[in-house]
PDB file of C-alpha atoms in Angstrom:
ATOM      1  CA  UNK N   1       3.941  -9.144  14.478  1.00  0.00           C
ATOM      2  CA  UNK N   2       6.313  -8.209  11.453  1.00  0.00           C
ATOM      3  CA  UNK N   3       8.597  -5.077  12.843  1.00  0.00           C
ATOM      4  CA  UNK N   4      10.204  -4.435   9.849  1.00  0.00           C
ATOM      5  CA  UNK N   5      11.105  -5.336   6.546  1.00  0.00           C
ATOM      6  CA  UNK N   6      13.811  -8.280   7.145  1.00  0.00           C
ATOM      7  CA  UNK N   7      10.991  -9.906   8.949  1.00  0.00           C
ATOM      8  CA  UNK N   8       8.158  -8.835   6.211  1.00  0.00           C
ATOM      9  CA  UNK N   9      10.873 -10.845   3.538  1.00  0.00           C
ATOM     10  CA  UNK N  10      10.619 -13.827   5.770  1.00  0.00           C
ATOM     11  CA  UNK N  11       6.752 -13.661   5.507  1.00  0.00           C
ATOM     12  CA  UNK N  12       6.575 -13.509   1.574  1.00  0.00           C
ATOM     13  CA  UNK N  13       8.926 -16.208   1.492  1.00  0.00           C
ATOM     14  CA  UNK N  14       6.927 -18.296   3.804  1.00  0.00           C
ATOM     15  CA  UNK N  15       4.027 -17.423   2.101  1.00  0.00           C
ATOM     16  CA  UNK N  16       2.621 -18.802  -1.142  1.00  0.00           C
ATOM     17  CA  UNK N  17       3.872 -17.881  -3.975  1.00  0.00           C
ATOM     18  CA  UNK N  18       1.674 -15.492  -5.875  1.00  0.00           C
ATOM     19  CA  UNK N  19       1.719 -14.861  -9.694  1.00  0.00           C
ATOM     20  CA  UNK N  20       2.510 -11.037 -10.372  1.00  0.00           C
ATOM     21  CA  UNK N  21       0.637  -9.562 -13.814  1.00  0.00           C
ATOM     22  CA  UNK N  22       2.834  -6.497 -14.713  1.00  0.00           C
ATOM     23  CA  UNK N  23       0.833  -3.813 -16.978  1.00  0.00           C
ATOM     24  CA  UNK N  24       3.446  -2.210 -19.844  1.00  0.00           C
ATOM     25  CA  UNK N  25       7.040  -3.999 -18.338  1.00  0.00           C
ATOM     26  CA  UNK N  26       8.971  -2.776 -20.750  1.00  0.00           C
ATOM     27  CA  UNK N  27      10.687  -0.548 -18.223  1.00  0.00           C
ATOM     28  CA  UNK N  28      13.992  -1.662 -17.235  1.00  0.00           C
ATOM     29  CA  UNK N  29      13.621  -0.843 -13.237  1.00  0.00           C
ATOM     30  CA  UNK N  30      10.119  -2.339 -13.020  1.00  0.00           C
ATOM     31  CA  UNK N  31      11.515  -5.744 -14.732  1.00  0.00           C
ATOM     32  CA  UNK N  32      14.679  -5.831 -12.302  1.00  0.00           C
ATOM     33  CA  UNK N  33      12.367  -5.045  -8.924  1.00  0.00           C
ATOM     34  CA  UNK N  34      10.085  -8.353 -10.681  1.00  0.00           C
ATOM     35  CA  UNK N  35      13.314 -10.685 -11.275  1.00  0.00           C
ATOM     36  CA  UNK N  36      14.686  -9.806  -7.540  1.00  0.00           C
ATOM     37  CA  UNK N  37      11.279 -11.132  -5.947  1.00  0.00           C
ATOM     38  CA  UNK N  38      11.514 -14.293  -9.000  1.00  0.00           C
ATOM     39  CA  UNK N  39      14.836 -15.031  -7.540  1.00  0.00           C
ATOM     40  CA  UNK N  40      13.753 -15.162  -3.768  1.00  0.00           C
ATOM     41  CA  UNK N  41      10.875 -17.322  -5.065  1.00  0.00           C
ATOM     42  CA  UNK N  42       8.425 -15.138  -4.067  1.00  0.00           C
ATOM     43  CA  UNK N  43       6.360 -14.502  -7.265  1.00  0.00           C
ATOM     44  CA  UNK N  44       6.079 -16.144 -10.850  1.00  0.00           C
ATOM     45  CA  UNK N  45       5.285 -13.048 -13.393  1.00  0.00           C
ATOM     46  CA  UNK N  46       3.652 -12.082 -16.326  1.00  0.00           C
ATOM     47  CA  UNK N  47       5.369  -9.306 -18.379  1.00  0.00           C
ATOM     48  CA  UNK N  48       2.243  -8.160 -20.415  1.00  0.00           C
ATOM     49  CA  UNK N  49       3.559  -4.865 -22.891  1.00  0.00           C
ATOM     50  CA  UNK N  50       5.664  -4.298 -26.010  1.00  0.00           C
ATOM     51  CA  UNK N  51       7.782  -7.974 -26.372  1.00  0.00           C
ATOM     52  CA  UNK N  52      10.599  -6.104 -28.588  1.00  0.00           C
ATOM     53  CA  UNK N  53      11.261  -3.521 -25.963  1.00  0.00           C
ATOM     54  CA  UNK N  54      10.729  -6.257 -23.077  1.00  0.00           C
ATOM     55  CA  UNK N  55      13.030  -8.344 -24.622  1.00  0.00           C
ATOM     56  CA  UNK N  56      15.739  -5.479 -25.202  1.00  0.00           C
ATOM     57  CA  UNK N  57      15.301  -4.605 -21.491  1.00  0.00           C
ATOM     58  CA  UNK N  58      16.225  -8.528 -20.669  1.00  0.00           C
ATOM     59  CA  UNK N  59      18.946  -8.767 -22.695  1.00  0.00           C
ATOM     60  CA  UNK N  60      20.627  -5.428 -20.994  1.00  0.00           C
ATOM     61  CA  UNK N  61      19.238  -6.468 -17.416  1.00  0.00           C
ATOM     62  CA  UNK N  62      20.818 -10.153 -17.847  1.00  0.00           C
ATOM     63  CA  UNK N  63      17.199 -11.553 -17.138  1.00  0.00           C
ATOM     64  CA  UNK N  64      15.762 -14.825 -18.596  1.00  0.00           C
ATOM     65  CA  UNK N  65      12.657 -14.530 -20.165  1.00  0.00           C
ATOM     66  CA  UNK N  66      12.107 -18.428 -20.367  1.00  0.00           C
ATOM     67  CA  UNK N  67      11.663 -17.584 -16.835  1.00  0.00           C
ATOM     68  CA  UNK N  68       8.320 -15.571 -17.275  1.00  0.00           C
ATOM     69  CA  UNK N  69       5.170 -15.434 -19.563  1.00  0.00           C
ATOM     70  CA  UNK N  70       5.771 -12.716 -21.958  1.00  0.00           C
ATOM     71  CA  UNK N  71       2.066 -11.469 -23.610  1.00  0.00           C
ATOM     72  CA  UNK N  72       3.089  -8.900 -26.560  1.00  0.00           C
ATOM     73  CA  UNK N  73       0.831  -5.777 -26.531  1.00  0.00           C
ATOM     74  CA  UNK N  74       1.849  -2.882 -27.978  1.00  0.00           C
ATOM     75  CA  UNK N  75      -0.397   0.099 -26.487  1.00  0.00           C
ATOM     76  CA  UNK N  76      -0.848   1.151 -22.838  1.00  0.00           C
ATOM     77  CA  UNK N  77      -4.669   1.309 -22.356  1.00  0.00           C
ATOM     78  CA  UNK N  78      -4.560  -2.531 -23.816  1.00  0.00           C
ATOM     79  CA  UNK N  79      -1.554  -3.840 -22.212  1.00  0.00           C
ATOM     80  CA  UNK N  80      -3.276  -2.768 -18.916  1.00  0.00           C
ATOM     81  CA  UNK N  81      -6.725  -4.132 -19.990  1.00  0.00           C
ATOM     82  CA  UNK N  82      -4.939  -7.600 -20.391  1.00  0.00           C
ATOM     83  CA  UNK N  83      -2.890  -7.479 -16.924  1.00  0.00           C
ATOM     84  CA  UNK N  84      -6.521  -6.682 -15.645  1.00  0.00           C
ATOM     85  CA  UNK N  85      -8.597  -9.656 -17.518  1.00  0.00           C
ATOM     86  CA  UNK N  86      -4.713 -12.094 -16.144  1.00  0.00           C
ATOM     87  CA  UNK N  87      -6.615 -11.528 -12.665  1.00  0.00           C
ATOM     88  CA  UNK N  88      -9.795 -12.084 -13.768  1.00  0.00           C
ATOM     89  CA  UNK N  89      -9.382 -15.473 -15.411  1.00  0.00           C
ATOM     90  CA  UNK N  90      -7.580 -16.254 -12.264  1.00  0.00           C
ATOM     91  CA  UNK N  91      -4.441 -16.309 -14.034  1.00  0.00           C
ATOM     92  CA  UNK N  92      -2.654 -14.020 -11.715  1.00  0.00           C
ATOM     93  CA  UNK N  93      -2.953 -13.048  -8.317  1.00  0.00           C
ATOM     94  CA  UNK N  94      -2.062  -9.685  -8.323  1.00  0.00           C
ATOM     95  CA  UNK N  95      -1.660  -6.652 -10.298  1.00  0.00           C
ATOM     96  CA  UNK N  96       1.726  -3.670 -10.941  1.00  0.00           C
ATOM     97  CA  UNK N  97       1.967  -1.087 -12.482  1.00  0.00           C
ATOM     98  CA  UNK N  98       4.884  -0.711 -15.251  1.00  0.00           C
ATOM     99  CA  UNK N  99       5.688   2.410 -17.694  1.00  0.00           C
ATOM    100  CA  UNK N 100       1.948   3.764 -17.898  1.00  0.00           C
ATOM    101  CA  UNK N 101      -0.066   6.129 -16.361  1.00  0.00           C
ATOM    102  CA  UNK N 102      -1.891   5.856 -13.236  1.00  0.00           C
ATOM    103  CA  UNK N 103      -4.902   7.075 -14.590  1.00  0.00           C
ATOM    104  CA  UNK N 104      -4.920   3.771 -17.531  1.00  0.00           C
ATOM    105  CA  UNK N 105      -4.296   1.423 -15.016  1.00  0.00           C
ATOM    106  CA  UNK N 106      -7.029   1.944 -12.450  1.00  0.00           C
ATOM    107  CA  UNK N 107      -9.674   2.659 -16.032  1.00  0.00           C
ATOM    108  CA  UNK N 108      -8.782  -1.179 -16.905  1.00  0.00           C
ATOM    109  CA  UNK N 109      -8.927  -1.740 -12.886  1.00  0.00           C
ATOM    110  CA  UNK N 110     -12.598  -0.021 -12.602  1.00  0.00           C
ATOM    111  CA  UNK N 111     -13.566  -1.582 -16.247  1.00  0.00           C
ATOM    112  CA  UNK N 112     -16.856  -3.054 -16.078  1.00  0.00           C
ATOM    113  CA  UNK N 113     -16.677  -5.761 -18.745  1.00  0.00           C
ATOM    114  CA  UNK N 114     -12.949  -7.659 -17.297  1.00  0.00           C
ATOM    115  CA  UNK N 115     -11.850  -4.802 -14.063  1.00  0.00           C
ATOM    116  CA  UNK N 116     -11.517  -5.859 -10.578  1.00  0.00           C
ATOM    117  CA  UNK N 117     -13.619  -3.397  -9.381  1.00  0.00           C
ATOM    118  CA  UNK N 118     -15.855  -4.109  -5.696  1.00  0.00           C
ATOM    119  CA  UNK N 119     -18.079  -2.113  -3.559  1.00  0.00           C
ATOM    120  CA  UNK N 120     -15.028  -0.879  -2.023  1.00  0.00           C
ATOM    121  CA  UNK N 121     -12.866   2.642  -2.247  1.00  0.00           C
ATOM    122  CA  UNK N 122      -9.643   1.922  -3.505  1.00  0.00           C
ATOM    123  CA  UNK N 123      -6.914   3.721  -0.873  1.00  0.00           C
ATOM    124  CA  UNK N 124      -3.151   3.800  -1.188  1.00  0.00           C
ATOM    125  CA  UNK N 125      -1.215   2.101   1.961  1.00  0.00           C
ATOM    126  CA  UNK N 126       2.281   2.587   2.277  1.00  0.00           C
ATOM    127  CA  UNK N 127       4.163   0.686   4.922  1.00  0.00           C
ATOM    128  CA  UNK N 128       7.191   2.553   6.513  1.00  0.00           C
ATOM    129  CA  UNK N 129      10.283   0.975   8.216  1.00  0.00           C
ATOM    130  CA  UNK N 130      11.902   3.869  10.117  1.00  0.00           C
ATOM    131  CA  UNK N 131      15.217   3.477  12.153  1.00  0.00           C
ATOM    132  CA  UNK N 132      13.285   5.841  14.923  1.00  0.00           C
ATOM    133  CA  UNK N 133      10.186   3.759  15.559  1.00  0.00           C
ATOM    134  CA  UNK N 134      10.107   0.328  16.704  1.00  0.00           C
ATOM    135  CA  UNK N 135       7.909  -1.464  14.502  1.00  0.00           C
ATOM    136  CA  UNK N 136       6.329  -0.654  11.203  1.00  0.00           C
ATOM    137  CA  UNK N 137       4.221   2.056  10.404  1.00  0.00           C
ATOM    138  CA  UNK N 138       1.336   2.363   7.963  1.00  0.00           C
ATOM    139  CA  UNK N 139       0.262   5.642   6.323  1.00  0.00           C
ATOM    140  CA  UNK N 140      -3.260   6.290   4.494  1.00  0.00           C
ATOM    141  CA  UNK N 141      -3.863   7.954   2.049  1.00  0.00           C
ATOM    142  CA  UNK N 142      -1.500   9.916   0.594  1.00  0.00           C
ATOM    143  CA  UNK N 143      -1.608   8.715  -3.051  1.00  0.00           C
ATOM    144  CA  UNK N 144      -5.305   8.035  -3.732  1.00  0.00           C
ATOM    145  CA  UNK N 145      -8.213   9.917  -2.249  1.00  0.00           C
ATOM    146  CA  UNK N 146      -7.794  13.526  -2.224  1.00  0.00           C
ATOM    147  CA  UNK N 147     -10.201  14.821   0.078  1.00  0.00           C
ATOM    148  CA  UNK N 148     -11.728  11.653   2.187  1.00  0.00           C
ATOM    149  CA  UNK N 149     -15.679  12.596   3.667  1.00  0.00           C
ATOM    150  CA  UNK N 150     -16.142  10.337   6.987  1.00  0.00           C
ATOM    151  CA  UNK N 151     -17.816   7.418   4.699  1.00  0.00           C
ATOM    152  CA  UNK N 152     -14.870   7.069   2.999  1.00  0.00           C
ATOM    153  CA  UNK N 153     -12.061   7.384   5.947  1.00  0.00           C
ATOM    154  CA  UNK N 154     -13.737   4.276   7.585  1.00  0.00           C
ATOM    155  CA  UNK N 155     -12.918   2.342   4.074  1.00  0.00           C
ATOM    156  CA  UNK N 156      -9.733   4.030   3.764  1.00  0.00           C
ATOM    157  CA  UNK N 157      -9.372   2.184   7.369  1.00  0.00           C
ATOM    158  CA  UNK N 158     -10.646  -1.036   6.444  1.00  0.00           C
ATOM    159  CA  UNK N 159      -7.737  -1.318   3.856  1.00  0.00           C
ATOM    160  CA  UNK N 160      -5.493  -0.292   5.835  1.00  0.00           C
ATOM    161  CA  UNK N 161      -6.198  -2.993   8.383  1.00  0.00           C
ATOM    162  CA  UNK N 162      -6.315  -5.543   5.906  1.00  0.00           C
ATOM    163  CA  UNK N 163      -3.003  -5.073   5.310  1.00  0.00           C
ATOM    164  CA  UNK N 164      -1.856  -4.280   8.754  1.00  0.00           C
ATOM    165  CA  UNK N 165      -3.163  -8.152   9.672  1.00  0.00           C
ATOM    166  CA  UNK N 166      -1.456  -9.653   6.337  1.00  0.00           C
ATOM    167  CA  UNK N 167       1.535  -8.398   8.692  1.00  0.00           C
ATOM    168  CA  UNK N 168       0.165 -10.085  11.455  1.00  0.00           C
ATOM    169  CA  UNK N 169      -0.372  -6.996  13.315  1.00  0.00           C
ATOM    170  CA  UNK N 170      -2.522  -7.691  16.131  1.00  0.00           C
ATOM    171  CA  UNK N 171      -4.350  -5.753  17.681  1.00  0.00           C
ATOM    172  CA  UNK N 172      -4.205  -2.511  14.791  1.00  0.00           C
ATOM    173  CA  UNK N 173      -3.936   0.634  16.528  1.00  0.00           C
ATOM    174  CA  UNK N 174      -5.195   3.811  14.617  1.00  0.00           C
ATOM    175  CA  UNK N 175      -5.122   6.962  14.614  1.00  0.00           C
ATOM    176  CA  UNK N 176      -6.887   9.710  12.690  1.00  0.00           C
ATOM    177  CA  UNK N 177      -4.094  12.711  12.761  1.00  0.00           C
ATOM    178  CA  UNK N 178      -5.178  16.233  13.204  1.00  0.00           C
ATOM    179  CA  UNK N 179      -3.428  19.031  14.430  1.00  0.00           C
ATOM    180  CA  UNK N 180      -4.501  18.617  17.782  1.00  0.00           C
ATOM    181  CA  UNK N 181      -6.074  16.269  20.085  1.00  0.00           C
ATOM    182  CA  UNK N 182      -8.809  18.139  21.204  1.00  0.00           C
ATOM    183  CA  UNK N 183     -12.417  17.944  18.748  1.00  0.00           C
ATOM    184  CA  UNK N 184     -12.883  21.789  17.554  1.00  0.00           C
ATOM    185  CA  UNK N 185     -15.887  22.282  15.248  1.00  0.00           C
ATOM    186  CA  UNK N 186     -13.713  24.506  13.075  1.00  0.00           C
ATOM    187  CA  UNK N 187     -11.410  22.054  12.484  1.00  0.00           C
ATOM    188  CA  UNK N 188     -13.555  18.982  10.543  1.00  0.00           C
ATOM    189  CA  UNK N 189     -10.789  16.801  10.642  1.00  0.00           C
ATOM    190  CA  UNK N 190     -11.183  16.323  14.434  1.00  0.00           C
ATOM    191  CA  UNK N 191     -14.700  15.851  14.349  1.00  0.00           C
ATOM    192  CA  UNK N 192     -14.396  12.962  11.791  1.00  0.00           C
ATOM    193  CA  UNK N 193     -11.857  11.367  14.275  1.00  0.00           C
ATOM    194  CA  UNK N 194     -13.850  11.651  16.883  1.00  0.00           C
ATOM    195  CA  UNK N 195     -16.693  10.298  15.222  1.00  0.00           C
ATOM    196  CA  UNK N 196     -14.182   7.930  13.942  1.00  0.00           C
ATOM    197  CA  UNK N 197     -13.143   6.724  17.360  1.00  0.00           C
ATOM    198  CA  UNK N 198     -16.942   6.456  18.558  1.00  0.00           C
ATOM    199  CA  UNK N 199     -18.002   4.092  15.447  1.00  0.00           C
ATOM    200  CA  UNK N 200     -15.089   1.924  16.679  1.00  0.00           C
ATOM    201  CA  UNK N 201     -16.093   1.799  20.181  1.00  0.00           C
ATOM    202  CA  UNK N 202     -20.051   1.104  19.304  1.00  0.00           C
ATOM    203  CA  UNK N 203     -18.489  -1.712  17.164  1.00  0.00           C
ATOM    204  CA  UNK N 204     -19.160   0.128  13.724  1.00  0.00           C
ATOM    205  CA  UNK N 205     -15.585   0.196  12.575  1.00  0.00           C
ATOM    206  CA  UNK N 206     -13.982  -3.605  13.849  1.00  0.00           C
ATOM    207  CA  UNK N 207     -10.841  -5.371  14.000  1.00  0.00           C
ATOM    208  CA  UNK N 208      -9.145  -1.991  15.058  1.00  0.00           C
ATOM    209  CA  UNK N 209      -8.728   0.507  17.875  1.00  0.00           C
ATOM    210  CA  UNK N 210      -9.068   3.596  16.972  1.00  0.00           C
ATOM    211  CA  UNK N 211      -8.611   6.820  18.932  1.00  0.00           C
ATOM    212  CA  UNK N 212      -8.475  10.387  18.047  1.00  0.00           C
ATOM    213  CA  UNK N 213      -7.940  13.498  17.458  1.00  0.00           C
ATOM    214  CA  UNK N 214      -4.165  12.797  17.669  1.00  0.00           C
ATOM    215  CA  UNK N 215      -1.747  14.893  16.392  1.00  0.00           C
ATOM    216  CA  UNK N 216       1.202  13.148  15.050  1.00  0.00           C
ATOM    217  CA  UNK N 217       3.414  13.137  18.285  1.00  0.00           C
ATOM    218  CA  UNK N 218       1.119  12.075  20.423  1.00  0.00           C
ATOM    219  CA  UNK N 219       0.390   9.095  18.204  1.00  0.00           C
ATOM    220  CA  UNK N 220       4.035   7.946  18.313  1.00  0.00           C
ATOM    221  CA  UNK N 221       4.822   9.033  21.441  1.00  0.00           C
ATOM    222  CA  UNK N 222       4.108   7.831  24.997  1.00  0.00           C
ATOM    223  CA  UNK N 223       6.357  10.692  26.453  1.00  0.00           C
ATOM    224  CA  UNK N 224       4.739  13.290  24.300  1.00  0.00           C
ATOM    225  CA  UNK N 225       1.064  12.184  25.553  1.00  0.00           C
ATOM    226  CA  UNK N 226       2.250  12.514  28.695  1.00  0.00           C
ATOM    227  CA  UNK N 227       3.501  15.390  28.676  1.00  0.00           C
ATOM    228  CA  UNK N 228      -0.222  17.256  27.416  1.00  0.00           C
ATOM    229  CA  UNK N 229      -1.969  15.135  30.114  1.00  0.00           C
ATOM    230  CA  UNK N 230      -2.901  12.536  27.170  1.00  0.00           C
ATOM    231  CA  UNK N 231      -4.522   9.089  27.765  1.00  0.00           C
ATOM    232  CA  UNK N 232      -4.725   7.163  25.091  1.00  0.00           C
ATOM    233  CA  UNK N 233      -4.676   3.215  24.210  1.00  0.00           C
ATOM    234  CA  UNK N 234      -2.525   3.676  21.199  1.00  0.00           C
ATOM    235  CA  UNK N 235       0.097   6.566  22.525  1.00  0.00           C
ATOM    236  CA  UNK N 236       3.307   5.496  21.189  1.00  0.00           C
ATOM    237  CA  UNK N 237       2.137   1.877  19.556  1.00  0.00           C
ATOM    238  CA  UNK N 238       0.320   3.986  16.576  1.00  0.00           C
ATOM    239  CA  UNK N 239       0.236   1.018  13.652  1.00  0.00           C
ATOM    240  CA  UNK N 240      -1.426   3.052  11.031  1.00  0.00           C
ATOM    241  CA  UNK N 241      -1.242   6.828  10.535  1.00  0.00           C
ATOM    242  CA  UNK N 242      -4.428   7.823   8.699  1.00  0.00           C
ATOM    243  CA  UNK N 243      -4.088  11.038   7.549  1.00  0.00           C
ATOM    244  CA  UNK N 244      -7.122  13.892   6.852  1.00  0.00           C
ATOM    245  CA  UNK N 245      -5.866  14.686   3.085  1.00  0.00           C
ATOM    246  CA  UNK N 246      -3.834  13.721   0.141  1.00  0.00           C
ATOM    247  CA  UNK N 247      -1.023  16.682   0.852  1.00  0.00           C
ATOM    248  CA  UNK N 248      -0.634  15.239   4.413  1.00  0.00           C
ATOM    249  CA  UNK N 249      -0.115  11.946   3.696  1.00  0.00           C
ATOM    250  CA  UNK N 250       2.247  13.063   0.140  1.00  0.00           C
ATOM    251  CA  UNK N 251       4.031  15.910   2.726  1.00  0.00           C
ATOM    252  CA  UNK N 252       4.886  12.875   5.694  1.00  0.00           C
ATOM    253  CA  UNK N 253       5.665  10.123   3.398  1.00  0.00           C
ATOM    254  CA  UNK N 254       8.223  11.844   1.518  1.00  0.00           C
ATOM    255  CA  UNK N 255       9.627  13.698   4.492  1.00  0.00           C
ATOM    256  CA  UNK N 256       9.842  10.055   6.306  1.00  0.00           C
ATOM    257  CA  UNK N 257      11.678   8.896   3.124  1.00  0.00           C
ATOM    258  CA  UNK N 258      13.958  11.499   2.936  1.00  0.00           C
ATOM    259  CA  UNK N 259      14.377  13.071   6.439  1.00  0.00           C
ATOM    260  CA  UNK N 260      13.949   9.767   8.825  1.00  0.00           C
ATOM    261  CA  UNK N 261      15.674   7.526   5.942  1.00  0.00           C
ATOM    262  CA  UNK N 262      12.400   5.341   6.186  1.00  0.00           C
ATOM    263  CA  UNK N 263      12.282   2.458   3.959  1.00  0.00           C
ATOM    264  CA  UNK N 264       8.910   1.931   2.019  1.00  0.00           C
ATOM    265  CA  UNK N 265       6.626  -0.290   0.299  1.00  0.00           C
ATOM    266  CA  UNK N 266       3.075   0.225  -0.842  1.00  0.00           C
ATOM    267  CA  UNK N 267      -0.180  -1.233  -2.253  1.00  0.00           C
ATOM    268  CA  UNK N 268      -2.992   0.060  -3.721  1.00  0.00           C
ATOM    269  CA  UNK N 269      -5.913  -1.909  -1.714  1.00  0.00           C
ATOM    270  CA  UNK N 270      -9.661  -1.916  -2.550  1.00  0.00           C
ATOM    271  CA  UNK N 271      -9.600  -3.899  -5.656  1.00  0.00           C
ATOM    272  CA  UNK N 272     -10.334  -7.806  -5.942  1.00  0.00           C
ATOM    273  CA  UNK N 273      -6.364  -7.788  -5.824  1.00  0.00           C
ATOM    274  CA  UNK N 274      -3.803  -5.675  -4.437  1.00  0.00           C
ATOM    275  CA  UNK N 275      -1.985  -3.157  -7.021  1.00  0.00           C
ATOM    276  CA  UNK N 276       1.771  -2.200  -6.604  1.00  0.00           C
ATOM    277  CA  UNK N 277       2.263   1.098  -7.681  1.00  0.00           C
ATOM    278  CA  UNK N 278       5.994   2.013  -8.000  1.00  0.00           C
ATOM    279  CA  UNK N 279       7.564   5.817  -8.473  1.00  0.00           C
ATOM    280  CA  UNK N 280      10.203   6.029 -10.753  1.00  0.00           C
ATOM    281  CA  UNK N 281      11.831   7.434  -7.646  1.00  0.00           C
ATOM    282  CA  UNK N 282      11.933   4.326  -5.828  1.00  0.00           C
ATOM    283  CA  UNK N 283      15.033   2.485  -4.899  1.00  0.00           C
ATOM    284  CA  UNK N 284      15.298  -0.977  -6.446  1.00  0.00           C
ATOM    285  CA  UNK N 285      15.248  -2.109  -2.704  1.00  0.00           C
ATOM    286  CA  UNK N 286      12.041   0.292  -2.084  1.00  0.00           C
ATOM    287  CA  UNK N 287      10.206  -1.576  -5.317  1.00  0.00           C
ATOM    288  CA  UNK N 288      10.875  -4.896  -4.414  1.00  0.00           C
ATOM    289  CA  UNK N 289       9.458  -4.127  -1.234  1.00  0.00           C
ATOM    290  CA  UNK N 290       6.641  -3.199  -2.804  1.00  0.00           C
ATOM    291  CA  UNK N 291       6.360  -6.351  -5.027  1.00  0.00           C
ATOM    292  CA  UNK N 292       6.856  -8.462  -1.768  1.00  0.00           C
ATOM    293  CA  UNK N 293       4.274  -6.522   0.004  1.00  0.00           C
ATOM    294  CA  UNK N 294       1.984  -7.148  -2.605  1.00  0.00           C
ATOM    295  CA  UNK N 295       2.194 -10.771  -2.806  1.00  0.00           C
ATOM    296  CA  UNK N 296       1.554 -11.292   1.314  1.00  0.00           C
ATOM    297  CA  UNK N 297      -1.449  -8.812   1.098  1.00  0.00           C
ATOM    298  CA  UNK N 298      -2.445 -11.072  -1.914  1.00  0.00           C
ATOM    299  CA  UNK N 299      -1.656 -14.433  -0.257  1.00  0.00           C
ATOM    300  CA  UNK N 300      -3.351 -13.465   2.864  1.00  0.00           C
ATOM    301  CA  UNK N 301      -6.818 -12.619   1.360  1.00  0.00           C
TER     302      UNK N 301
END
């Protein structure tokens, strides 16, 4: 089991080395977070955007672009379309997101004629490393799906597990976080977890274990469960957080991030690749992170 993010380093390096296709790279933190992971040897990229501005950005960042494949495209909505079709030819392994928009990157993603699109939802992870817990600590969703229905919190959990055992988590405990740990039909959120933990028991929901309602000290806490008269297989060893809306999942990420002085990484899963999606807020460290999580999550499927 990787317990934090010295450890999750160690993996990418020991894994094989993927090859990165970065949509629009011509942005100067993007292209430094890319050479970092070059350097350890954990990716080989492709800088798909504007080549003059690329090459400007290189020159200032000290990086050597004889060390990467540089394809010169000069708007957005095509420079993504190209990263997209570098995966589909099988000439990359994964996909990042540079200077565009979201919303460009996952149209080329969900294209029909060269995107990477599957049967699957496509669900944000984000991977936590926080000085207070003992082991990492998944969150989902909290970037992607706004409002999850039931159908799509079970896929939401199926990419999160996915990545969990690209960690070599084993076994991946989950819980479905409400604000209490008792099901009350005026609160939807624990009925879906307890319908959520049910599925997992009748085998509906596998390579998990799942129990809920928790709120979110009982999930990380053996003394708190105790302390309501809680039993629970995953009290205090919570892997992933799965949380019942966008605002919770945005709300405790950041407040990790900037109360608990978590360190983060996360992947966009769902695809027929896993996307790194970086904020402009990220640390350097926090987006190489990202890049490395991205290659195991790729290197493991």
């Amino acid at each position: 089991m990787i317990k934090n993010f010295d450890q999750m380093m160690e993996l990418a390096k020991a894994s094989k080395k993927m090859k990165l296709a970065v949509a629009a790279a011509q942005d100067s933190e993007v292209m430094i977070a890319v050479e970092n992971a070059r350097k350890l040897n954990l990716i080989d990229g492709i800088l798909v955007g504007d080549s003059d501005k690329i090459t400007a950005i290189a020159s200032e960042c000290g990086i050597d672009l004889g060390n990467y494949e540089v394809i010169d495209v000069k708007k957005d909505a095509e420079a993504a379309k190209t990263a997209v079709s570098q995966v589909s030819l099988g000439k990359a392994d994964f996909l990042m997101k540079g200077i565009i928009g979201t919303a460009d990157l996952l149209r080329a993603v969900l294209d029909k004629e060269v995107g990477l699109r599957t049967n699957n939802l496509l669900s944000h992870v984000m991977v936590y490393s926080i000085p207070s817990y003992h082991k990492l600590l998944l969150l989902t969703d909290g970037g992607m799906v706004t409002y999850p229905d039931l159908n799509q919190k079970v896929q939401i959990i199926q990419n999160s597990v996915k990545v969990a055992k690209a960690l070599n988590i084993e076994p991946v405990r989950v819980a479905p976080l409400c604000a209490v740990e008792v099901v009350n039909p005026d609160m939807p959120s624990t009925v879906d977890a307890a319908v959520l933990s049910k599925m997992n028991q009748r085998g509906q929901i596998k390579d998990c274990i799942i129990d809920g309602p928790l709120a979110l000290d009982n999930a990380i806490s053996l003394e708190a469960a105790k302390h309501k008269g809680l039993t629970s297989p995953i009290a205090g060893e919570t892997d992933v957080l799965l949380v019942p809306n966008i605002e919770a999942g945005n709300l405790l990420g950041k407040s990790l991030t900037y109360f608990a002085n978590a360190k983060c990484a996360g992947v966009i899963m769902g695809a027929k690749c896993p996307i790194v999606l970086v904020s402009r807020a990220d640390s350097h460290e926090s987006k190489l992170y990202s890049v490395a999580l991205g290659s195991i999550a790729a290197s493991h499927k």
